[in-house]
PDB file of N, CA and C in Angstrom:
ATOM      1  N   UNK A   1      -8.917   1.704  27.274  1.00  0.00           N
ATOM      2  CA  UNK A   1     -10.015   1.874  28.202  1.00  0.00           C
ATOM      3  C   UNK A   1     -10.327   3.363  28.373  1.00  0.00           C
ATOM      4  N   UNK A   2     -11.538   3.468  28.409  1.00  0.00           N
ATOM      5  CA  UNK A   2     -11.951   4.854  28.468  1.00  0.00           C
ATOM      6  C   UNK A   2     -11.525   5.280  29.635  1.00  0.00           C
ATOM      7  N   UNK A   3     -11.882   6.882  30.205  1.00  0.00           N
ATOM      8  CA  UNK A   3     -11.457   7.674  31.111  1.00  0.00           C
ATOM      9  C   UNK A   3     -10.408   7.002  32.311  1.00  0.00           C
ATOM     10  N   UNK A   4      -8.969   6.712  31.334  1.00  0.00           N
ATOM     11  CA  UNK A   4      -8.086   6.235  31.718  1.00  0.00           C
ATOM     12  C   UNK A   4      -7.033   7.163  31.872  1.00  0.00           C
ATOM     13  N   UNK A   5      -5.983   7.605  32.432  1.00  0.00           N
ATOM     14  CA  UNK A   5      -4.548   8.252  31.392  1.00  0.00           C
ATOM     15  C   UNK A   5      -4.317   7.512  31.036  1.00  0.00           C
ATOM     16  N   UNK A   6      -2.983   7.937  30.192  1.00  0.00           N
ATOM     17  CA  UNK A   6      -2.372   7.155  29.271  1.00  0.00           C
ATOM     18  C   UNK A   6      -1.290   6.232  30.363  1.00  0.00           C
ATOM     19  N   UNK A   7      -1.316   6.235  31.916  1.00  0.00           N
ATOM     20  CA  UNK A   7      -0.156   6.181  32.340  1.00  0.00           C
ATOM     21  C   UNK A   7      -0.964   4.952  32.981  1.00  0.00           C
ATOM     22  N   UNK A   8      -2.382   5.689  33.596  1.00  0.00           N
ATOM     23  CA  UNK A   8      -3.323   4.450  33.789  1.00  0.00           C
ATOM     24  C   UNK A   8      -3.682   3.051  33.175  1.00  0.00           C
ATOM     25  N   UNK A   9      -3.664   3.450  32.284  1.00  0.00           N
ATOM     26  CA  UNK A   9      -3.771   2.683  30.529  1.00  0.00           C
ATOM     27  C   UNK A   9      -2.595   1.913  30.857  1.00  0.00           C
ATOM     28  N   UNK A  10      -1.183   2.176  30.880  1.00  0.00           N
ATOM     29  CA  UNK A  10      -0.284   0.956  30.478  1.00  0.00           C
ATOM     30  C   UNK A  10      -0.180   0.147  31.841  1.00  0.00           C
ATOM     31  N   UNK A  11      -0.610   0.490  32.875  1.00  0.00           N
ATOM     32  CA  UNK A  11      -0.812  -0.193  34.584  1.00  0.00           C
ATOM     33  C   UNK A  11      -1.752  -0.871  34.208  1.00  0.00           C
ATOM     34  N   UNK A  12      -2.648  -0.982  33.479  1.00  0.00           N
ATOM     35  CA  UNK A  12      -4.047  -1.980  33.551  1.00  0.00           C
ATOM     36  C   UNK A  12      -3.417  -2.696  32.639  1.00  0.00           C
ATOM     37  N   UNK A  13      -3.188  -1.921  30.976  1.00  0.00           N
ATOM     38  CA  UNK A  13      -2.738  -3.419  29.920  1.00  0.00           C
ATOM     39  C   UNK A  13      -1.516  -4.572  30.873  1.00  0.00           C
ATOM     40  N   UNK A  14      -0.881  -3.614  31.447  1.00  0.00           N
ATOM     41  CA  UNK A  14       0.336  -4.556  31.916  1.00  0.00           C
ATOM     42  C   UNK A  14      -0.284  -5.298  32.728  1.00  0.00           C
ATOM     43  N   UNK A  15      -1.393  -5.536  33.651  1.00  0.00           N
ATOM     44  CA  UNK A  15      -1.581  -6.133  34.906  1.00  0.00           C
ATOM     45  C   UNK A  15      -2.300  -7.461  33.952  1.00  0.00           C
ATOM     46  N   UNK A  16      -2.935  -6.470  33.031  1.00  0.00           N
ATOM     47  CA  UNK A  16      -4.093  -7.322  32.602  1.00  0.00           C
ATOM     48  C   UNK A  16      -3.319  -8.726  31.470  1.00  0.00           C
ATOM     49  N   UNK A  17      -1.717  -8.420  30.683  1.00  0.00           N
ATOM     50  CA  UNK A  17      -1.455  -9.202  30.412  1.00  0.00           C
ATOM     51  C   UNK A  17      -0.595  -9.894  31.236  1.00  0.00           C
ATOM     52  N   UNK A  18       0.047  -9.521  31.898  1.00  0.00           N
ATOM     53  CA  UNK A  18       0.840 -10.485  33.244  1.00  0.00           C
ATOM     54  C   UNK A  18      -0.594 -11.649  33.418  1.00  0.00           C
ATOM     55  N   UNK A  19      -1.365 -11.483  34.086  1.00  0.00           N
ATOM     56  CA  UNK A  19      -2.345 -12.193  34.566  1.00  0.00           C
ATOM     57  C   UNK A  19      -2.578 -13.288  33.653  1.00  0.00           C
ATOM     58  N   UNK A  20      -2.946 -12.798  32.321  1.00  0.00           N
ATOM     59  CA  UNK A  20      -3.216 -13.744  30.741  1.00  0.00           C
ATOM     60  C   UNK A  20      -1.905 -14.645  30.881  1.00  0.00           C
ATOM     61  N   UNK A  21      -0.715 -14.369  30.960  1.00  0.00           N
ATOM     62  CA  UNK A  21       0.357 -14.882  30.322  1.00  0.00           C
ATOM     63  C   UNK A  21       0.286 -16.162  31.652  1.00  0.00           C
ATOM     64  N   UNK A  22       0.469 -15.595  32.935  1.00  0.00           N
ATOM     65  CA  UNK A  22       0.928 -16.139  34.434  1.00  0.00           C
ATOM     66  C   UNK A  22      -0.120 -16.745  35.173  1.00  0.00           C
ATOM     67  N   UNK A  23      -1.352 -16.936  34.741  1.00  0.00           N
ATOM     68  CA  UNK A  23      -2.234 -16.694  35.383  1.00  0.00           C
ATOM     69  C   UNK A  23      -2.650 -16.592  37.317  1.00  0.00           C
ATOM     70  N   UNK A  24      -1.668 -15.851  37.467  1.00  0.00           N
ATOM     71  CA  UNK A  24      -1.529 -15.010  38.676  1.00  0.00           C
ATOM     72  C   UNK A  24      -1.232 -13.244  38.549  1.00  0.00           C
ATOM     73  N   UNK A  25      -1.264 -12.821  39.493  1.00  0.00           N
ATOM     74  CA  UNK A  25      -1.429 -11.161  39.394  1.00  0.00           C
ATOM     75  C   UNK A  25      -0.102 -10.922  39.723  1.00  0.00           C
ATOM     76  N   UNK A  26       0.657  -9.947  39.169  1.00  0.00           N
ATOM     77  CA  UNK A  26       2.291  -9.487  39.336  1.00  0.00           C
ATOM     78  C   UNK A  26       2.151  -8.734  40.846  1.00  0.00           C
ATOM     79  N   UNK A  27       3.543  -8.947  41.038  1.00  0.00           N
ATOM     80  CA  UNK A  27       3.595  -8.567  42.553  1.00  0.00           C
ATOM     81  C   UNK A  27       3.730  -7.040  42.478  1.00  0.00           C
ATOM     82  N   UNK A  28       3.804  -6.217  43.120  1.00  0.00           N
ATOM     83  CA  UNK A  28       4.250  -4.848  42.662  1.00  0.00           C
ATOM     84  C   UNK A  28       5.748  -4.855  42.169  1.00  0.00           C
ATOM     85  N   UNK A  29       6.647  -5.443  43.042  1.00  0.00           N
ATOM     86  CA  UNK A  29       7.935  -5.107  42.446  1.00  0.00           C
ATOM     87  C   UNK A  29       8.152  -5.756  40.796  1.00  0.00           C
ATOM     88  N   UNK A  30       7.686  -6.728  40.487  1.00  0.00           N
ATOM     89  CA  UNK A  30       7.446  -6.935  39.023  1.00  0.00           C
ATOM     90  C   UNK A  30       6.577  -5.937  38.526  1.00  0.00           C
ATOM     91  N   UNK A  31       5.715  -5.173  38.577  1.00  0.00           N
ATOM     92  CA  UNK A  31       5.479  -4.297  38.246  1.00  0.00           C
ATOM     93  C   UNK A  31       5.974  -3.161  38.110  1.00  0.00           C
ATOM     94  N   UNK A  32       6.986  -2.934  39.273  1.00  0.00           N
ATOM     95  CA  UNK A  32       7.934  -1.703  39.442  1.00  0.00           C
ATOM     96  C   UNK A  32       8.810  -1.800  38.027  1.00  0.00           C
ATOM     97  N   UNK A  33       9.282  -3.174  38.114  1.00  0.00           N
ATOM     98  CA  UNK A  33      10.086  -3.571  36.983  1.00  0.00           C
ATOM     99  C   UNK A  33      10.023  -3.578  35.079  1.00  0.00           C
ATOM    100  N   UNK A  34       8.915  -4.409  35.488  1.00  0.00           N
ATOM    101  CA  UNK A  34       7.789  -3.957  34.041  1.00  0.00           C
ATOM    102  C   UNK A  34       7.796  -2.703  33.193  1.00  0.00           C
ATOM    103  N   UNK A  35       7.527  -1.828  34.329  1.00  0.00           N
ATOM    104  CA  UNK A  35       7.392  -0.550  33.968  1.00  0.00           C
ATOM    105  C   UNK A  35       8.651   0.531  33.698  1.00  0.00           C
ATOM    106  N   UNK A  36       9.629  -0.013  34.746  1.00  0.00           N
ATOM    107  CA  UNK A  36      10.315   0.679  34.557  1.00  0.00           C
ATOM    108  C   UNK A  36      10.847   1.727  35.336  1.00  0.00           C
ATOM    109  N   UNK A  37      10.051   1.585  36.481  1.00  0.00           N
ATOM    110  CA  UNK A  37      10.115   2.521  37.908  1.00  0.00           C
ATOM    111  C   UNK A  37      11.467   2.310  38.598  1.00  0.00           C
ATOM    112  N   UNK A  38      11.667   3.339  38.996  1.00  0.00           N
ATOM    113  CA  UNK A  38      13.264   2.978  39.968  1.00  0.00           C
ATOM    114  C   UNK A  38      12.078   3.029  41.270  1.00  0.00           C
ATOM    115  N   UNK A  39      11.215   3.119  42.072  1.00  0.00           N
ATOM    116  CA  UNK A  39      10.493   2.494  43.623  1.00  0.00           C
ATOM    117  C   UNK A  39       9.210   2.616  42.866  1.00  0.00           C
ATOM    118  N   UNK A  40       8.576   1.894  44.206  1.00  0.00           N
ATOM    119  CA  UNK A  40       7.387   1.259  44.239  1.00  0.00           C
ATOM    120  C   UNK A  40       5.952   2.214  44.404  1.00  0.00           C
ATOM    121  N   UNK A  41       6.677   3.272  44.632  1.00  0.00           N
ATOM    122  CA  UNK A  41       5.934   4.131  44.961  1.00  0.00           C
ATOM    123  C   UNK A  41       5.051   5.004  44.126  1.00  0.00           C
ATOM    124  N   UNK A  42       5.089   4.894  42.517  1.00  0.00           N
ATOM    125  CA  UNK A  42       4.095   5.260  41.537  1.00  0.00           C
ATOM    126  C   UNK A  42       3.220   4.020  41.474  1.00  0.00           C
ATOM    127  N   UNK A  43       3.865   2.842  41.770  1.00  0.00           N
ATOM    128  CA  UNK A  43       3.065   1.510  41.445  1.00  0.00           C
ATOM    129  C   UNK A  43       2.081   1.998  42.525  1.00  0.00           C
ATOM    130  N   UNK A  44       2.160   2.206  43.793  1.00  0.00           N
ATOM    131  CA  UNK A  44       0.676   1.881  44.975  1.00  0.00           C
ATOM    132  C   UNK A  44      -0.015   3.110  44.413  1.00  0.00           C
ATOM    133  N   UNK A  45       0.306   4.098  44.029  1.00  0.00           N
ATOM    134  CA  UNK A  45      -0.519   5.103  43.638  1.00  0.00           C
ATOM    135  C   UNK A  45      -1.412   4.500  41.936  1.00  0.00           C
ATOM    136  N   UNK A  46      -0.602   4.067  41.120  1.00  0.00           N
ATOM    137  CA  UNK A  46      -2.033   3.848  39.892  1.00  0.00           C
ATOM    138  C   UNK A  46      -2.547   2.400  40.325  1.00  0.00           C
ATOM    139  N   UNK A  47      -2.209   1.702  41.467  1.00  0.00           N
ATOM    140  CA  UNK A  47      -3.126   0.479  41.504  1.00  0.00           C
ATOM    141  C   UNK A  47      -4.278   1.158  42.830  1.00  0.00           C
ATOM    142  N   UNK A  48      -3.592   1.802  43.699  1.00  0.00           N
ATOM    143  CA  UNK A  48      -5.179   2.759  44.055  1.00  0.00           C
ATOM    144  C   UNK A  48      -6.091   3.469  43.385  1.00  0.00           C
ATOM    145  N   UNK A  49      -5.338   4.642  42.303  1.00  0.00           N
ATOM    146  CA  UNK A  49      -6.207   4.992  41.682  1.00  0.00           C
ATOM    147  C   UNK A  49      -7.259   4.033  40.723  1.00  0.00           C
ATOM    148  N   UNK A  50      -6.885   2.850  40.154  1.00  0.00           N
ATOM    149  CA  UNK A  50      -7.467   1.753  39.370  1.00  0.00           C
ATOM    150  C   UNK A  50      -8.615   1.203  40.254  1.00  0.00           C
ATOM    151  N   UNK A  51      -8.217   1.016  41.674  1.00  0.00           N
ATOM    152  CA  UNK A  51      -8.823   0.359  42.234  1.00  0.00           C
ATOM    153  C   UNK A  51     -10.150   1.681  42.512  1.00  0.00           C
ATOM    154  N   UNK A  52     -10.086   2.657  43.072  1.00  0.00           N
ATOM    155  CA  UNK A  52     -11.084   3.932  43.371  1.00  0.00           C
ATOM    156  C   UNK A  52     -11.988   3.876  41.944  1.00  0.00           C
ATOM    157  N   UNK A  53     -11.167   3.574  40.895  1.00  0.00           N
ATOM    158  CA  UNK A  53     -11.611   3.999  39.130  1.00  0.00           C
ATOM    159  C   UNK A  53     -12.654   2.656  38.868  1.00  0.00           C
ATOM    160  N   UNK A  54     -12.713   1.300  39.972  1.00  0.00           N
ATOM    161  CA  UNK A  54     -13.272   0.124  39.674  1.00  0.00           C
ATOM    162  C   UNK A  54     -12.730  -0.488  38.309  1.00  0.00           C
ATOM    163  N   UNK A  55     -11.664  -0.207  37.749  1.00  0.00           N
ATOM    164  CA  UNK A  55     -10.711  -1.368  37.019  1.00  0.00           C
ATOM    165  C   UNK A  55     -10.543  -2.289  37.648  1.00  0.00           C
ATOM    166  N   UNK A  56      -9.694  -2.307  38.574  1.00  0.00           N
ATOM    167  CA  UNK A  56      -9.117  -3.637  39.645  1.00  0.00           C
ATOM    168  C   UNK A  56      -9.957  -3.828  40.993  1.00  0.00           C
ATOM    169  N   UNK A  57      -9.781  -4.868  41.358  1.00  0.00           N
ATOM    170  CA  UNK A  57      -9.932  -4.963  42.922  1.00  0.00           C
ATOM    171  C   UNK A  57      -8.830  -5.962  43.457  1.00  0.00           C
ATOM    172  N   UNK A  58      -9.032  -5.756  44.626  1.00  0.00           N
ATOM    173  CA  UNK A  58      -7.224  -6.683  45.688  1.00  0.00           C
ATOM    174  C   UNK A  58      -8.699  -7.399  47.203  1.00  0.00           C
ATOM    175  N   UNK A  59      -7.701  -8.304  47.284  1.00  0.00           N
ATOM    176  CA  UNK A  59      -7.937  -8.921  48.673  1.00  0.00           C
ATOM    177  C   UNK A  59      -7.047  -8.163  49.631  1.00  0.00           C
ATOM    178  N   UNK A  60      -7.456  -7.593  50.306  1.00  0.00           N
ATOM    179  CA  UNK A  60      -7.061  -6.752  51.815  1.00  0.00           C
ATOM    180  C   UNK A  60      -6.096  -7.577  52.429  1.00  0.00           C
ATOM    181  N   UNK A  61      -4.538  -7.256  52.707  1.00  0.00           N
ATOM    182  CA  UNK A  61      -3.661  -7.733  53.344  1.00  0.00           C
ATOM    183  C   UNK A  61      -2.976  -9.355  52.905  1.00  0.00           C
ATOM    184  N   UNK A  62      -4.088  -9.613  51.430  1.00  0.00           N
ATOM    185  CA  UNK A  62      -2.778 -10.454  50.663  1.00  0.00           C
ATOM    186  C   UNK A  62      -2.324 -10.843  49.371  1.00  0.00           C
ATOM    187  N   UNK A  63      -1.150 -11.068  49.083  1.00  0.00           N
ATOM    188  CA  UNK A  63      -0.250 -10.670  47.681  1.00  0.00           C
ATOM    189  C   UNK A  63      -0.290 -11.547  46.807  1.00  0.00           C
ATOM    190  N   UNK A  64      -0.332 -10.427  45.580  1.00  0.00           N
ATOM    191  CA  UNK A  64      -0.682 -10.989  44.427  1.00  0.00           C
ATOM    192  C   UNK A  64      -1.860 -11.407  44.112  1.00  0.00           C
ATOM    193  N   UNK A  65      -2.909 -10.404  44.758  1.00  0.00           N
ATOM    194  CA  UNK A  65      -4.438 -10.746  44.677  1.00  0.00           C
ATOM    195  C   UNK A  65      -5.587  -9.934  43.698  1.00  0.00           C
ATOM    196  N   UNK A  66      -4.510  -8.794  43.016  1.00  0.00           N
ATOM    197  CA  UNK A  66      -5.166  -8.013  42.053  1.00  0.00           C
ATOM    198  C   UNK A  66      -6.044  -8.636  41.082  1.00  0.00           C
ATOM    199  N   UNK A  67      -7.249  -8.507  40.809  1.00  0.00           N
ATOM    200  CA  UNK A  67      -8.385  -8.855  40.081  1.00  0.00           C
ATOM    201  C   UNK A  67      -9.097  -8.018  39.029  1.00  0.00           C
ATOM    202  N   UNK A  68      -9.049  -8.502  37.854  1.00  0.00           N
ATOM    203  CA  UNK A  68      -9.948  -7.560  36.752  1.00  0.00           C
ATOM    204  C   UNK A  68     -11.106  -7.427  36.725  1.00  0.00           C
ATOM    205  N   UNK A  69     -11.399  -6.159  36.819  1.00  0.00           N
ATOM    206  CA  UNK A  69     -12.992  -5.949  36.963  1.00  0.00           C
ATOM    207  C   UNK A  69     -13.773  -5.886  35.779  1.00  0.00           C
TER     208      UNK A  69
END
């Protein structure tokens, strides 16, 4: 995906195949996991930035609601 990072880039492929495979959206801590993160705390930062970037969108206050734009 264009004007992505590369770090952006593997947060979207990953969301975007979790979703394909599960057809539900990974929770963050599966995402934490996925990726490879020891906390959660790079995860809320590239699913905000995704979300500001209009890649994703979320339902406000509930989980596992990430959506491909």
């Amino acid at each position: 995906k264009a004007g992505l990072t590369p770090q952006q880039k593997k947060m979207y492929n990953t969301i975007v195949k979790f979703i394909e495979a599960n057809r539900y959206s990974p929770s963050y801590e599966e995402l934490k996991q996925l990726l490879g993160y020891k906390s959660k705390s790079p995860i809320h930062g590239f699913i905000h930035q995704l979300k500001r970037r209009k890649w994703i969108a979320s339902q406000k206050g509930a989980s596992r609601s990430i959506i491909i734009l």
